[in-house]
Amino acid sequence: MRERGGLWRLADYRWWFAADTSGALSGSVIAFAMPMIVLAMTGSSLVALIVEAGCVVVQTLVGLIGGVVQDRYDRKALMMVWGLSGFVLYGVSAALIVVAIGSGSASDAARPLASAPWAVGAMILLVLLFSVRDGLLENTSNAMLRGVVPDADLPHAMAVNDARDSTVTLVGGPFGGMLMALGRAVPFVAGALLGAVGALSAWRIAHYWHRDPAATQSDSSDSSVLSKAGDDETGDALPRFRDAFGGLIWLLKDPFQRHLSIAAAAAAGAGNAILLLTTIEASQGGTRVISAGFVDAATSVGTLVGALVASRLIDSIRSGALVAAMFAMLAVGFLGAALAPSMPVKVAFVVCAVLAMPAGNAVLGGLSNLLVGKDKLGRIEAGGTLLQYGAYGLALAMSGMGMQWLGYRGTCLALAGVIAAAAVYALSMRALLTLPTPDHWGDHVTAWHIATF
């Protein structure tokens, strides 16, 4: 039986968590502030949206190279570089904002304040550098997690991360708004300080998996799943940059992973599109009952509640049942949101839809991590991210056309249908439905001949 609170007794995990949380909070604050700064400097919402879209594309494509970087080099060092580069880039951005548009509050954000083209060009260049940094290094902490905590604690650590991410989402916007009220450069100063905290916290991590041939034998896991991964722990075969698509290819080539990855990406993409449409409907639908911001906040609350319960469920309920509950609640919840007559009822259905996500994500993430060698986690993260962004982009394209032809309700019904189809597709695998609790995953993988990478 797992010892209660054992995860937090690991000093290295606590330092990892501090570093990861610093990065998550700084990212949330900057993501809130940056579009407002670009809008203030250009006076064009179109330019702000184009820059934002370009950043997503750059981050996603560079992320494929980032996966190789994270698998090839020491992840503790990369986490330190991640924090220090944030300190430098956010600090330079704060200085540029003060010089170019002054340190006033966000109340003037809708007015163009920088007439000098060099200032606009410099800020856009910095924003693109943010995206390159994110693509290369942002997923390093996720890839490093399994090298910090025991395999048995990995699903619980992922549930904790879901709770943390929901909390950051809840407080990130208001916190960023408060900082913007103090001054346009203040969010970037805060981001720089958080970057320094993240680098210092990463530096304090002492025991973790890394490529060290001398430590190959002592570092090998006792998990029967990992023992089947061949020589992936030896560190002898360094990944090459032409291997950038290796993770994506394996996710789509292996039948079990392909089934699961496509279903998860489709459900997540359609669900996020419904959330975006619901937010737009709340802000433009002529109702004052619920603000657009409250839609995101309520979703975060639902995820946070689910994450707080997830750790208690992972050890006591079969993992297949938790995954089935996640897909079922996503389908039913978002279908109810599409059919609900009022905005408060829609939000209530959305909250119900995401309640089981943390437990299901912890199971799927923990299982996928255990099927993959520690030296390949970066490329798997990059491949999964590309699938998720691709599915979300396709869902948004469908939504744009659907809103013109079908309206809000019809479009959300179509997207809910995609989620239902993804749920049926995923749950048609008996190997997934019969997945036991984490302590029996090794035997299950052997019995069902599930491939490792």
JSON list of C-alpha atoms in Angstrom, two decimals, residues 209-367:
[
{"chain": "A", "resi": 209, "resn": "TRP", "atom": "CA", "xyz": [17.91, 10.28, -14.01]},
{"chain": "A", "resi": 210, "resn": "HIS", "atom": "CA", "xyz": [20.42, 11.49, -16.55]},
{"chain": "A", "resi": 211, "resn": "ARG", "atom": "CA", "xyz": [22.67, 10.04, -19.22]},
{"chain": "A", "resi": 212, "resn": "ASP", "atom": "CA", "xyz": [25.57, 8.55, -17.28]},
{"chain": "A", "resi": 213, "resn": "PRO", "atom": "CA", "xyz": [26.91, 5.24, -18.60]},
{"chain": "A", "resi": 214, "resn": "ALA", "atom": "CA", "xyz": [28.67, 4.54, -15.30]},
{"chain": "A", "resi": 215, "resn": "ALA", "atom": "CA", "xyz": [25.35, 4.66, -13.48]},
{"chain": "A", "resi": 216, "resn": "THR", "atom": "CA", "xyz": [23.44, 2.52, -15.97]},
{"chain": "A", "resi": 217, "resn": "GLN", "atom": "CA", "xyz": [23.01, -0.50, -13.75]},
{"chain": "A", "resi": 218, "resn": "SER", "atom": "CA", "xyz": [22.19, 1.39, -10.55]},
{"chain": "A", "resi": 219, "resn": "ASP", "atom": "CA", "xyz": [19.76, 3.69, -12.30]},
{"chain": "A", "resi": 220, "resn": "SER", "atom": "CA", "xyz": [17.66, 0.98, -13.95]},
{"chain": "A", "resi": 221, "resn": "SER", "atom": "CA", "xyz": [14.10, 0.80, -12.67]},
{"chain": "A", "resi": 222, "resn": "ASP", "atom": "CA", "xyz": [12.55, -2.14, -10.90]},
{"chain": "A", "resi": 223, "resn": "SER", "atom": "CA", "xyz": [9.48, -1.80, -13.07]},
{"chain": "A", "resi": 224, "resn": "SER", "atom": "CA", "xyz": [8.82, -4.77, -15.30]},
{"chain": "A", "resi": 225, "resn": "VAL", "atom": "CA", "xyz": [7.54, -2.36, -17.93]},
{"chain": "A", "resi": 226, "resn": "LEU", "atom": "CA", "xyz": [10.83, -0.50, -18.05]},
{"chain": "A", "resi": 227, "resn": "SER", "atom": "CA", "xyz": [12.83, -3.70, -18.13]},
{"chain": "A", "resi": 228, "resn": "LYS", "atom": "CA", "xyz": [11.24, -4.50, -21.48]},
{"chain": "A", "resi": 229, "resn": "ALA", "atom": "CA", "xyz": [12.34, -1.19, -22.99]},
{"chain": "A", "resi": 230, "resn": "GLY", "atom": "CA", "xyz": [15.63, -2.68, -24.07]},
{"chain": "A", "resi": 231, "resn": "ASP", "atom": "CA", "xyz": [18.66, -0.44, -23.91]},
{"chain": "A", "resi": 232, "resn": "ASP", "atom": "CA", "xyz": [16.82, 2.83, -23.53]},
{"chain": "A", "resi": 233, "resn": "GLU", "atom": "CA", "xyz": [18.37, 3.42, -20.10]},
{"chain": "A", "resi": 234, "resn": "THR", "atom": "CA", "xyz": [21.97, 2.98, -21.18]},
{"chain": "A", "resi": 235, "resn": "GLY", "atom": "CA", "xyz": [22.45, 6.43, -22.60]},
{"chain": "A", "resi": 236, "resn": "ASP", "atom": "CA", "xyz": [24.74, 4.96, -25.27]},
{"chain": "A", "resi": 237, "resn": "ALA", "atom": "CA", "xyz": [22.65, 5.98, -28.28]},
{"chain": "A", "resi": 238, "resn": "LEU", "atom": "CA", "xyz": [22.33, 9.75, -28.31]},
{"chain": "A", "resi": 239, "resn": "PRO", "atom": "CA", "xyz": [19.33, 10.93, -30.34]},
{"chain": "A", "resi": 240, "resn": "ARG", "atom": "CA", "xyz": [20.10, 12.90, -33.46]},
{"chain": "A", "resi": 241, "resn": "PHE", "atom": "CA", "xyz": [18.20, 15.95, -34.59]},
{"chain": "A", "resi": 242, "resn": "ARG", "atom": "CA", "xyz": [16.89, 13.98, -37.56]},
{"chain": "A", "resi": 243, "resn": "ASP", "atom": "CA", "xyz": [15.12, 11.85, -34.92]},
{"chain": "A", "resi": 244, "resn": "ALA", "atom": "CA", "xyz": [12.84, 14.81, -34.08]},
{"chain": "A", "resi": 245, "resn": "PHE", "atom": "CA", "xyz": [9.79, 12.98, -35.45]},
{"chain": "A", "resi": 246, "resn": "GLY", "atom": "CA", "xyz": [10.67, 9.73, -33.67]},
{"chain": "A", "resi": 247, "resn": "GLY", "atom": "CA", "xyz": [8.17, 10.22, -30.86]},
{"chain": "A", "resi": 248, "resn": "LEU", "atom": "CA", "xyz": [5.35, 11.20, -33.21]},
{"chain": "A", "resi": 249, "resn": "ILE", "atom": "CA", "xyz": [6.09, 8.24, -35.50]},
{"chain": "A", "resi": 250, "resn": "TRP", "atom": "CA", "xyz": [5.94, 5.79, -32.59]},
{"chain": "A", "resi": 251, "resn": "LEU", "atom": "CA", "xyz": [2.70, 7.28, -31.27]},
{"chain": "A", "resi": 252, "resn": "LEU", "atom": "CA", "xyz": [1.09, 6.79, -34.68]},
{"chain": "A", "resi": 253, "resn": "LYS", "atom": "CA", "xyz": [2.77, 3.49, -35.61]},
{"chain": "A", "resi": 254, "resn": "ASP", "atom": "CA", "xyz": [2.09, 1.40, -32.49]},
{"chain": "A", "resi": 255, "resn": "PRO", "atom": "CA", "xyz": [-1.57, 0.22, -32.54]},
{"chain": "A", "resi": 256, "resn": "PHE", "atom": "CA", "xyz": [-2.24, 0.79, -28.83]},
{"chain": "A", "resi": 257, "resn": "GLN", "atom": "CA", "xyz": [-0.66, 4.25, -28.77]},
{"chain": "A", "resi": 258, "resn": "ARG", "atom": "CA", "xyz": [-2.23, 5.26, -32.09]},
{"chain": "A", "resi": 259, "resn": "HIS", "atom": "CA", "xyz": [-5.68, 4.30, -30.85]},
{"chain": "A", "resi": 260, "resn": "LEU", "atom": "CA", "xyz": [-5.19, 6.19, -27.61]},
{"chain": "A", "resi": 261, "resn": "SER", "atom": "CA", "xyz": [-3.39, 9.25, -29.00]},
{"chain": "A", "resi": 262, "resn": "ILE", "atom": "CA", "xyz": [-5.92, 9.92, -31.75]},
{"chain": "A", "resi": 263, "resn": "ALA", "atom": "CA", "xyz": [-8.86, 9.53, -29.36]},
{"chain": "A", "resi": 264, "resn": "ALA", "atom": "CA", "xyz": [-7.29, 11.74, -26.69]},
{"chain": "A", "resi": 265, "resn": "ALA", "atom": "CA", "xyz": [-6.26, 14.44, -29.17]},
{"chain": "A", "resi": 266, "resn": "ALA", "atom": "CA", "xyz": [-9.70, 14.49, -30.82]},
{"chain": "A", "resi": 267, "resn": "ALA", "atom": "CA", "xyz": [-11.53, 14.70, -27.48]},
{"chain": "A", "resi": 268, "resn": "ALA", "atom": "CA", "xyz": [-9.22, 17.40, -26.12]},
{"chain": "A", "resi": 269, "resn": "GLY", "atom": "CA", "xyz": [-9.33, 19.45, -29.33]},
{"chain": "A", "resi": 270, "resn": "ALA", "atom": "CA", "xyz": [-13.12, 19.36, -29.60]},
{"chain": "A", "resi": 271, "resn": "GLY", "atom": "CA", "xyz": [-13.54, 20.00, -25.86]},
{"chain": "A", "resi": 272, "resn": "ASN", "atom": "CA", "xyz": [-11.26, 23.03, -25.92]},
{"chain": "A", "resi": 273, "resn": "ALA", "atom": "CA", "xyz": [-13.10, 24.36, -28.97]},
{"chain": "A", "resi": 274, "resn": "ILE", "atom": "CA", "xyz": [-16.41, 24.05, -27.10]},
{"chain": "A", "resi": 275, "resn": "LEU", "atom": "CA", "xyz": [-14.90, 25.93, -24.16]},
{"chain": "A", "resi": 276, "resn": "LEU", "atom": "CA", "xyz": [-13.75, 28.72, -26.48]},
{"chain": "A", "resi": 277, "resn": "LEU", "atom": "CA", "xyz": [-17.16, 28.94, -28.18]},
{"chain": "A", "resi": 278, "resn": "THR", "atom": "CA", "xyz": [-18.88, 29.01, -24.80]},
{"chain": "A", "resi": 279, "resn": "THR", "atom": "CA", "xyz": [-16.59, 31.80, -23.65]},
{"chain": "A", "resi": 280, "resn": "ILE", "atom": "CA", "xyz": [-17.40, 33.79, -26.79]},
{"chain": "A", "resi": 281, "resn": "GLU", "atom": "CA", "xyz": [-21.11, 33.10, -26.31]},
{"chain": "A", "resi": 282, "resn": "ALA", "atom": "CA", "xyz": [-20.90, 34.33, -22.72]},
{"chain": "A", "resi": 283, "resn": "SER", "atom": "CA", "xyz": [-19.23, 37.57, -23.78]},
{"chain": "A", "resi": 284, "resn": "GLN", "atom": "CA", "xyz": [-21.34, 38.28, -26.88]},
{"chain": "A", "resi": 285, "resn": "GLY", "atom": "CA", "xyz": [-24.63, 36.57, -26.19]},
{"chain": "A", "resi": 286, "resn": "GLY", "atom": "CA", "xyz": [-26.27, 39.55, -24.54]},
{"chain": "A", "resi": 287, "resn": "THR", "atom": "CA", "xyz": [-26.31, 38.03, -21.06]},
{"chain": "A", "resi": 288, "resn": "ARG", "atom": "CA", "xyz": [-24.77, 39.45, -17.89]},
{"chain": "A", "resi": 289, "resn": "VAL", "atom": "CA", "xyz": [-25.37, 36.38, -15.77]},
{"chain": "A", "resi": 290, "resn": "ILE", "atom": "CA", "xyz": [-21.89, 34.91, -16.27]},
{"chain": "A", "resi": 291, "resn": "SER", "atom": "CA", "xyz": [-18.87, 36.70, -17.64]},
{"chain": "A", "resi": 292, "resn": "ALA", "atom": "CA", "xyz": [-16.53, 35.14, -20.18]},
{"chain": "A", "resi": 293, "resn": "GLY", "atom": "CA", "xyz": [-13.80, 34.98, -17.56]},
{"chain": "A", "resi": 294, "resn": "PHE", "atom": "CA", "xyz": [-16.04, 33.00, -15.25]},
{"chain": "A", "resi": 295, "resn": "VAL", "atom": "CA", "xyz": [-16.35, 30.24, -17.84]},
{"chain": "A", "resi": 296, "resn": "ASP", "atom": "CA", "xyz": [-12.59, 29.65, -17.68]},
{"chain": "A", "resi": 297, "resn": "ALA", "atom": "CA", "xyz": [-12.57, 30.00, -13.90]},
{"chain": "A", "resi": 298, "resn": "ALA", "atom": "CA", "xyz": [-15.39, 27.48, -13.46]},
{"chain": "A", "resi": 299, "resn": "THR", "atom": "CA", "xyz": [-13.60, 25.02, -15.73]},
{"chain": "A", "resi": 300, "resn": "SER", "atom": "CA", "xyz": [-10.45, 25.39, -13.66]},
{"chain": "A", "resi": 301, "resn": "VAL", "atom": "CA", "xyz": [-12.42, 24.83, -10.47]},
{"chain": "A", "resi": 302, "resn": "GLY", "atom": "CA", "xyz": [-13.90, 21.62, -11.88]},
{"chain": "A", "resi": 303, "resn": "THR", "atom": "CA", "xyz": [-10.45, 20.39, -12.87]},
{"chain": "A", "resi": 304, "resn": "LEU", "atom": "CA", "xyz": [-9.03, 21.36, -9.48]},
{"chain": "A", "resi": 305, "resn": "VAL", "atom": "CA", "xyz": [-11.75, 19.47, -7.60]},
{"chain": "A", "resi": 306, "resn": "GLY", "atom": "CA", "xyz": [-11.19, 16.44, -9.80]},
{"chain": "A", "resi": 307, "resn": "ALA", "atom": "CA", "xyz": [-7.43, 16.62, -9.25]},
{"chain": "A", "resi": 308, "resn": "LEU", "atom": "CA", "xyz": [-7.83, 16.77, -5.47]},
{"chain": "A", "resi": 309, "resn": "VAL", "atom": "CA", "xyz": [-9.90, 13.57, -5.58]},
{"chain": "A", "resi": 310, "resn": "ALA", "atom": "CA", "xyz": [-7.78, 11.81, -8.20]},
{"chain": "A", "resi": 311, "resn": "SER", "atom": "CA", "xyz": [-4.95, 10.76, -5.89]},
{"chain": "A", "resi": 312, "resn": "ARG", "atom": "CA", "xyz": [-7.39, 8.84, -3.68]},
{"chain": "A", "resi": 313, "resn": "LEU", "atom": "CA", "xyz": [-8.97, 7.09, -6.66]},
{"chain": "A", "resi": 314, "resn": "ILE", "atom": "CA", "xyz": [-5.86, 5.99, -8.56]},
{"chain": "A", "resi": 315, "resn": "ASP", "atom": "CA", "xyz": [-4.89, 3.24, -6.11]},
{"chain": "A", "resi": 316, "resn": "SER", "atom": "CA", "xyz": [-8.37, 2.01, -5.28]},
{"chain": "A", "resi": 317, "resn": "ILE", "atom": "CA", "xyz": [-10.23, 1.96, -8.63]},
{"chain": "A", "resi": 318, "resn": "ARG", "atom": "CA", "xyz": [-9.18, 0.10, -11.78]},
{"chain": "A", "resi": 319, "resn": "SER", "atom": "CA", "xyz": [-7.38, 2.40, -14.16]},
{"chain": "A", "resi": 320, "resn": "GLY", "atom": "CA", "xyz": [-9.54, 1.30, -17.09]},
{"chain": "A", "resi": 321, "resn": "ALA", "atom": "CA", "xyz": [-12.66, 2.39, -15.21]},
{"chain": "A", "resi": 322, "resn": "LEU", "atom": "CA", "xyz": [-11.13, 5.82, -14.52]},
{"chain": "A", "resi": 323, "resn": "VAL", "atom": "CA", "xyz": [-10.28, 6.30, -18.20]},
{"chain": "A", "resi": 324, "resn": "ALA", "atom": "CA", "xyz": [-13.77, 5.16, -19.23]},
{"chain": "A", "resi": 325, "resn": "ALA", "atom": "CA", "xyz": [-15.30, 7.62, -16.75]},
{"chain": "A", "resi": 326, "resn": "MET", "atom": "CA", "xyz": [-13.18, 10.43, -18.17]},
{"chain": "A", "resi": 327, "resn": "PHE", "atom": "CA", "xyz": [-14.26, 9.85, -21.77]},
{"chain": "A", "resi": 328, "resn": "ALA", "atom": "CA", "xyz": [-17.89, 9.27, -20.78]},
{"chain": "A", "resi": 329, "resn": "MET", "atom": "CA", "xyz": [-18.10, 12.43, -18.67]},
{"chain": "A", "resi": 330, "resn": "LEU", "atom": "CA", "xyz": [-16.42, 14.48, -21.40]},
{"chain": "A", "resi": 331, "resn": "ALA", "atom": "CA", "xyz": [-18.97, 13.28, -23.96]},
{"chain": "A", "resi": 332, "resn": "VAL", "atom": "CA", "xyz": [-22.04, 13.65, -21.72]},
{"chain": "A", "resi": 333, "resn": "GLY", "atom": "CA", "xyz": [-20.90, 16.91, -20.13]},
{"chain": "A", "resi": 334, "resn": "PHE", "atom": "CA", "xyz": [-20.13, 18.71, -23.36]},
{"chain": "A", "resi": 335, "resn": "LEU", "atom": "CA", "xyz": [-23.28, 17.34, -25.00]},
{"chain": "A", "resi": 336, "resn": "GLY", "atom": "CA", "xyz": [-25.29, 18.75, -22.09]},
{"chain": "A", "resi": 337, "resn": "ALA", "atom": "CA", "xyz": [-23.47, 22.07, -22.43]},
{"chain": "A", "resi": 338, "resn": "ALA", "atom": "CA", "xyz": [-24.40, 22.24, -26.10]},
{"chain": "A", "resi": 339, "resn": "LEU", "atom": "CA", "xyz": [-28.10, 21.59, -25.36]},
{"chain": "A", "resi": 340, "resn": "ALA", "atom": "CA", "xyz": [-28.41, 23.66, -22.17]},
{"chain": "A", "resi": 341, "resn": "PRO", "atom": "CA", "xyz": [-30.81, 26.59, -22.52]},
{"chain": "A", "resi": 342, "resn": "SER", "atom": "CA", "xyz": [-28.97, 29.06, -20.26]},
{"chain": "A", "resi": 343, "resn": "MET", "atom": "CA", "xyz": [-25.37, 30.03, -19.65]},
{"chain": "A", "resi": 344, "resn": "PRO", "atom": "CA", "xyz": [-25.28, 28.98, -15.96]},
{"chain": "A", "resi": 345, "resn": "VAL", "atom": "CA", "xyz": [-26.49, 25.50, -16.90]},
{"chain": "A", "resi": 346, "resn": "LYS", "atom": "CA", "xyz": [-23.92, 25.32, -19.71]},
{"chain": "A", "resi": 347, "resn": "VAL", "atom": "CA", "xyz": [-21.12, 26.13, -17.28]},
{"chain": "A", "resi": 348, "resn": "ALA", "atom": "CA", "xyz": [-22.43, 23.54, -14.81]},
{"chain": "A", "resi": 349, "resn": "PHE", "atom": "CA", "xyz": [-22.27, 20.87, -17.53]},
{"chain": "A", "resi": 350, "resn": "VAL", "atom": "CA", "xyz": [-18.76, 21.98, -18.51]},
{"chain": "A", "resi": 351, "resn": "VAL", "atom": "CA", "xyz": [-17.62, 21.65, -14.89]},
{"chain": "A", "resi": 352, "resn": "CYS", "atom": "CA", "xyz": [-19.08, 18.13, -14.77]},
{"chain": "A", "resi": 353, "resn": "ALA", "atom": "CA", "xyz": [-17.36, 17.28, -18.05]},
{"chain": "A", "resi": 354, "resn": "VAL", "atom": "CA", "xyz": [-13.88, 18.00, -16.69]},
{"chain": "A", "resi": 355, "resn": "LEU", "atom": "CA", "xyz": [-14.27, 16.47, -13.22]},
{"chain": "A", "resi": 356, "resn": "ALA", "atom": "CA", "xyz": [-12.87, 13.07, -14.22]},
{"chain": "A", "resi": 357, "resn": "MET", "atom": "CA", "xyz": [-10.11, 14.45, -16.45]},
{"chain": "A", "resi": 358, "resn": "PRO", "atom": "CA", "xyz": [-7.35, 14.63, -13.79]},
{"chain": "A", "resi": 359, "resn": "ALA", "atom": "CA", "xyz": [-7.76, 10.98, -12.77]},
{"chain": "A", "resi": 360, "resn": "GLY", "atom": "CA", "xyz": [-7.95, 9.81, -16.41]},
{"chain": "A", "resi": 361, "resn": "ASN", "atom": "CA", "xyz": [-5.00, 11.97, -17.45]},
{"chain": "A", "resi": 362, "resn": "ALA", "atom": "CA", "xyz": [-2.95, 10.70, -14.51]},
{"chain": "A", "resi": 363, "resn": "VAL", "atom": "CA", "xyz": [-3.59, 7.11, -15.58]},
{"chain": "A", "resi": 364, "resn": "LEU", "atom": "CA", "xyz": [-2.88, 7.70, -19.27]},
{"chain": "A", "resi": 365, "resn": "GLY", "atom": "CA", "xyz": [0.12, 9.89, -18.60]},
{"chain": "A", "resi": 366, "resn": "GLY", "atom": "CA", "xyz": [1.57, 7.52, -16.04]},
{"chain": "A", "resi": 367, "resn": "LEU", "atom": "CA", "xyz": [1.10, 4.48, -18.28]}
]
